[in-house]
Amino acid sequence: MAWSKDEERMLLQIERHLVDEDPRLAARLESFNERVQRREGGRRRGDPGPGAGRLLRRPRRSTVIIMVSWLLIATLIATLLILVLRHDAAALPL
């Protein structure tokens, strides 16, 4: 949406007035605007973005940690079962 010259001039005056009144607020707003622009430049959470069919989304770190933990638990249980079932004392008498 294009702004008219009068609207642009009024917005610039408001901006100058706010910067003069509270420089800390102006710095915070500028920081916020930069973060929003960076986020819009990249993909947002839940937004597949362009080319989503070609690129695979990387799993989050917490998801990877949970998957590795489950794999470790399953490996330990399988190892213990193998050790117990192969032991002579655990064999069923026939």
PDB file of C-alpha atoms in Angstrom:
ATOM      1  CA  MET A   1       0.000   0.000   0.000  1.00  0.00           C
ATOM      2  CA  ALA A   2       1.454   3.321  -1.024  1.00  0.00           C
ATOM      3  CA  TRP A   3       1.293   6.279   1.321  1.00  0.00           C
ATOM      4  CA  SER A   4       0.425   9.733   0.071  1.00  0.00           C
ATOM      5  CA  LYS A   5       3.018  12.500   0.488  1.00  0.00           C
ATOM      6  CA  ASP A   6       0.971  14.117   3.263  1.00  0.00           C
ATOM      7  CA  GLU A   7       0.704  10.829   5.170  1.00  0.00           C
ATOM      8  CA  GLU A   8       4.443  10.194   4.844  1.00  0.00           C
ATOM      9  CA  ARG A   9       5.212  13.708   6.068  1.00  0.00           C
ATOM     10  CA  MET A  10       2.888  13.328   9.057  1.00  0.00           C
ATOM     11  CA  LEU A  11       4.387   9.958   9.970  1.00  0.00           C
ATOM     12  CA  LEU A  12       7.907  11.388   9.809  1.00  0.00           C
ATOM     13  CA  GLN A  13       6.872  14.277  12.073  1.00  0.00           C
ATOM     14  CA  ILE A  14       5.332  11.865  14.572  1.00  0.00           C
ATOM     15  CA  GLU A  15       8.461   9.721  14.463  1.00  0.00           C
ATOM     16  CA  ARG A  16      10.759  12.717  15.055  1.00  0.00           C
ATOM     17  CA  HIS A  17       8.563  13.886  17.915  1.00  0.00           C
ATOM     18  CA  LEU A  18       8.636  10.432  19.559  1.00  0.00           C
ATOM     19  CA  VAL A  19      12.420  10.154  19.143  1.00  0.00           C
ATOM     20  CA  ASP A  20      12.895  13.558  20.745  1.00  0.00           C
ATOM     21  CA  GLU A  21      10.513  12.735  23.613  1.00  0.00           C
ATOM     22  CA  ASP A  22      11.824   9.280  24.536  1.00  0.00           C
ATOM     23  CA  PRO A  23      15.021   8.040  22.862  1.00  0.00           C
ATOM     24  CA  ARG A  24      14.913   4.706  24.759  1.00  0.00           C
ATOM     25  CA  LEU A  25      11.451   3.977  23.377  1.00  0.00           C
ATOM     26  CA  ALA A  26      12.685   4.812  19.884  1.00  0.00           C
ATOM     27  CA  ALA A  27      15.633   2.421  20.305  1.00  0.00           C
ATOM     28  CA  ARG A  28      13.312  -0.349  21.506  1.00  0.00           C
ATOM     29  CA  LEU A  29      10.937   0.199  18.588  1.00  0.00           C
ATOM     30  CA  GLU A  30      13.837   0.129  16.132  1.00  0.00           C
ATOM     31  CA  SER A  31      15.112  -3.119  17.674  1.00  0.00           C
ATOM     32  CA  PHE A  32      11.628  -4.610  17.457  1.00  0.00           C
ATOM     33  CA  ASN A  33      11.287  -3.566  13.807  1.00  0.00           C
ATOM     34  CA  GLU A  34      14.628  -5.184  12.966  1.00  0.00           C
ATOM     35  CA  ARG A  35      13.579  -8.460  14.613  1.00  0.00           C
ATOM     36  CA  VAL A  36      10.270  -8.454  12.743  1.00  0.00           C
ATOM     37  CA  GLN A  37      12.017  -7.817   9.430  1.00  0.00           C
ATOM     38  CA  ARG A  38      14.495 -10.649  10.101  1.00  0.00           C
ATOM     39  CA  ARG A  39      11.660 -13.013  10.974  1.00  0.00           C
ATOM     40  CA  GLU A  40       9.697 -12.061   7.868  1.00  0.00           C
ATOM     41  CA  GLY A  41      12.829 -12.527   5.759  1.00  0.00           C
ATOM     42  CA  GLY A  42      13.167 -16.116   6.970  1.00  0.00           C
ATOM     43  CA  ARG A  43      10.489 -18.713   7.474  1.00  0.00           C
ATOM     44  CA  ARG A  44       8.117 -18.275  10.371  1.00  0.00           C
ATOM     45  CA  ARG A  45       7.083 -21.114  12.619  1.00  0.00           C
ATOM     46  CA  GLY A  46       4.285 -23.082  10.975  1.00  0.00           C
ATOM     47  CA  ASP A  47       4.680 -21.224   7.677  1.00  0.00           C
ATOM     48  CA  PRO A  48       5.916 -23.629   4.994  1.00  0.00           C
ATOM     49  CA  GLY A  49       7.209 -20.798   2.829  1.00  0.00           C
ATOM     50  CA  PRO A  50       8.194 -20.982  -0.828  1.00  0.00           C
ATOM     51  CA  GLY A  51       9.650 -24.223  -2.091  1.00  0.00           C
ATOM     52  CA  ALA A  52       8.388 -26.216   0.874  1.00  0.00           C
ATOM     53  CA  GLY A  53       8.082 -29.318  -1.295  1.00  0.00           C
ATOM     54  CA  ARG A  54      11.778 -29.284  -2.126  1.00  0.00           C
ATOM     55  CA  LEU A  55      13.236 -28.454   1.270  1.00  0.00           C
ATOM     56  CA  LEU A  56      12.787 -30.671   4.295  1.00  0.00           C
ATOM     57  CA  ARG A  57      12.179 -28.909   7.565  1.00  0.00           C
ATOM     58  CA  ARG A  58      14.798 -29.667  10.206  1.00  0.00           C
ATOM     59  CA  PRO A  59      13.439 -31.046  13.480  1.00  0.00           C
ATOM     60  CA  ARG A  60      13.832 -28.973  16.606  1.00  0.00           C
ATOM     61  CA  ARG A  61      16.592 -29.698  19.071  1.00  0.00           C
ATOM     62  CA  SER A  62      14.141 -30.925  21.719  1.00  0.00           C
ATOM     63  CA  THR A  63      12.632 -33.402  19.241  1.00  0.00           C
ATOM     64  CA  VAL A  64      16.069 -34.773  18.416  1.00  0.00           C
ATOM     65  CA  ILE A  65      16.945 -35.120  22.113  1.00  0.00           C
ATOM     66  CA  ILE A  66      13.697 -37.005  22.800  1.00  0.00           C
ATOM     67  CA  MET A  67      14.251 -39.332  19.817  1.00  0.00           C
ATOM     68  CA  VAL A  68      17.825 -40.105  20.906  1.00  0.00           C
ATOM     69  CA  SER A  69      16.635 -40.739  24.461  1.00  0.00           C
ATOM     70  CA  TRP A  70      13.980 -43.207  23.296  1.00  0.00           C
ATOM     71  CA  LEU A  71      16.503 -44.959  21.075  1.00  0.00           C
ATOM     72  CA  LEU A  72      18.915 -45.273  24.010  1.00  0.00           C
ATOM     73  CA  ILE A  73      16.197 -46.649  26.298  1.00  0.00           C
ATOM     74  CA  ALA A  74      15.070 -49.168  23.666  1.00  0.00           C
ATOM     75  CA  THR A  75      18.678 -50.281  23.096  1.00  0.00           C
ATOM     76  CA  LEU A  76      19.260 -50.762  26.828  1.00  0.00           C
ATOM     77  CA  ILE A  77      16.063 -52.772  27.251  1.00  0.00           C
ATOM     78  CA  ALA A  78      16.901 -54.974  24.252  1.00  0.00           C
ATOM     79  CA  THR A  79      20.427 -55.546  25.575  1.00  0.00           C
ATOM     80  CA  LEU A  80      19.151 -56.505  29.028  1.00  0.00           C
ATOM     81  CA  LEU A  81      16.577 -58.882  27.551  1.00  0.00           C
ATOM     82  CA  ILE A  82      19.221 -60.572  25.415  1.00  0.00           C
ATOM     83  CA  LEU A  83      21.556 -60.955  28.404  1.00  0.00           C
ATOM     84  CA  VAL A  84      18.818 -62.336  30.645  1.00  0.00           C
ATOM     85  CA  LEU A  85      17.367 -64.761  28.096  1.00  0.00           C
ATOM     86  CA  ARG A  86      20.786 -66.124  27.074  1.00  0.00           C
ATOM     87  CA  HIS A  87      21.842 -66.796  30.652  1.00  0.00           C
ATOM     88  CA  ASP A  88      21.700 -70.523  31.514  1.00  0.00           C
ATOM     89  CA  ALA A  89      19.844 -69.984  34.770  1.00  0.00           C
ATOM     90  CA  ALA A  90      17.047 -68.175  32.978  1.00  0.00           C
ATOM     91  CA  ALA A  91      16.509 -70.955  30.452  1.00  0.00           C
ATOM     92  CA  LEU A  92      13.278 -72.923  30.786  1.00  0.00           C
ATOM     93  CA  PRO A  93      13.753 -76.556  31.792  1.00  0.00           C
ATOM     94  CA  LEU A  94      12.536 -78.947  29.115  1.00  0.00           C
TER      95      LEU A  94
END
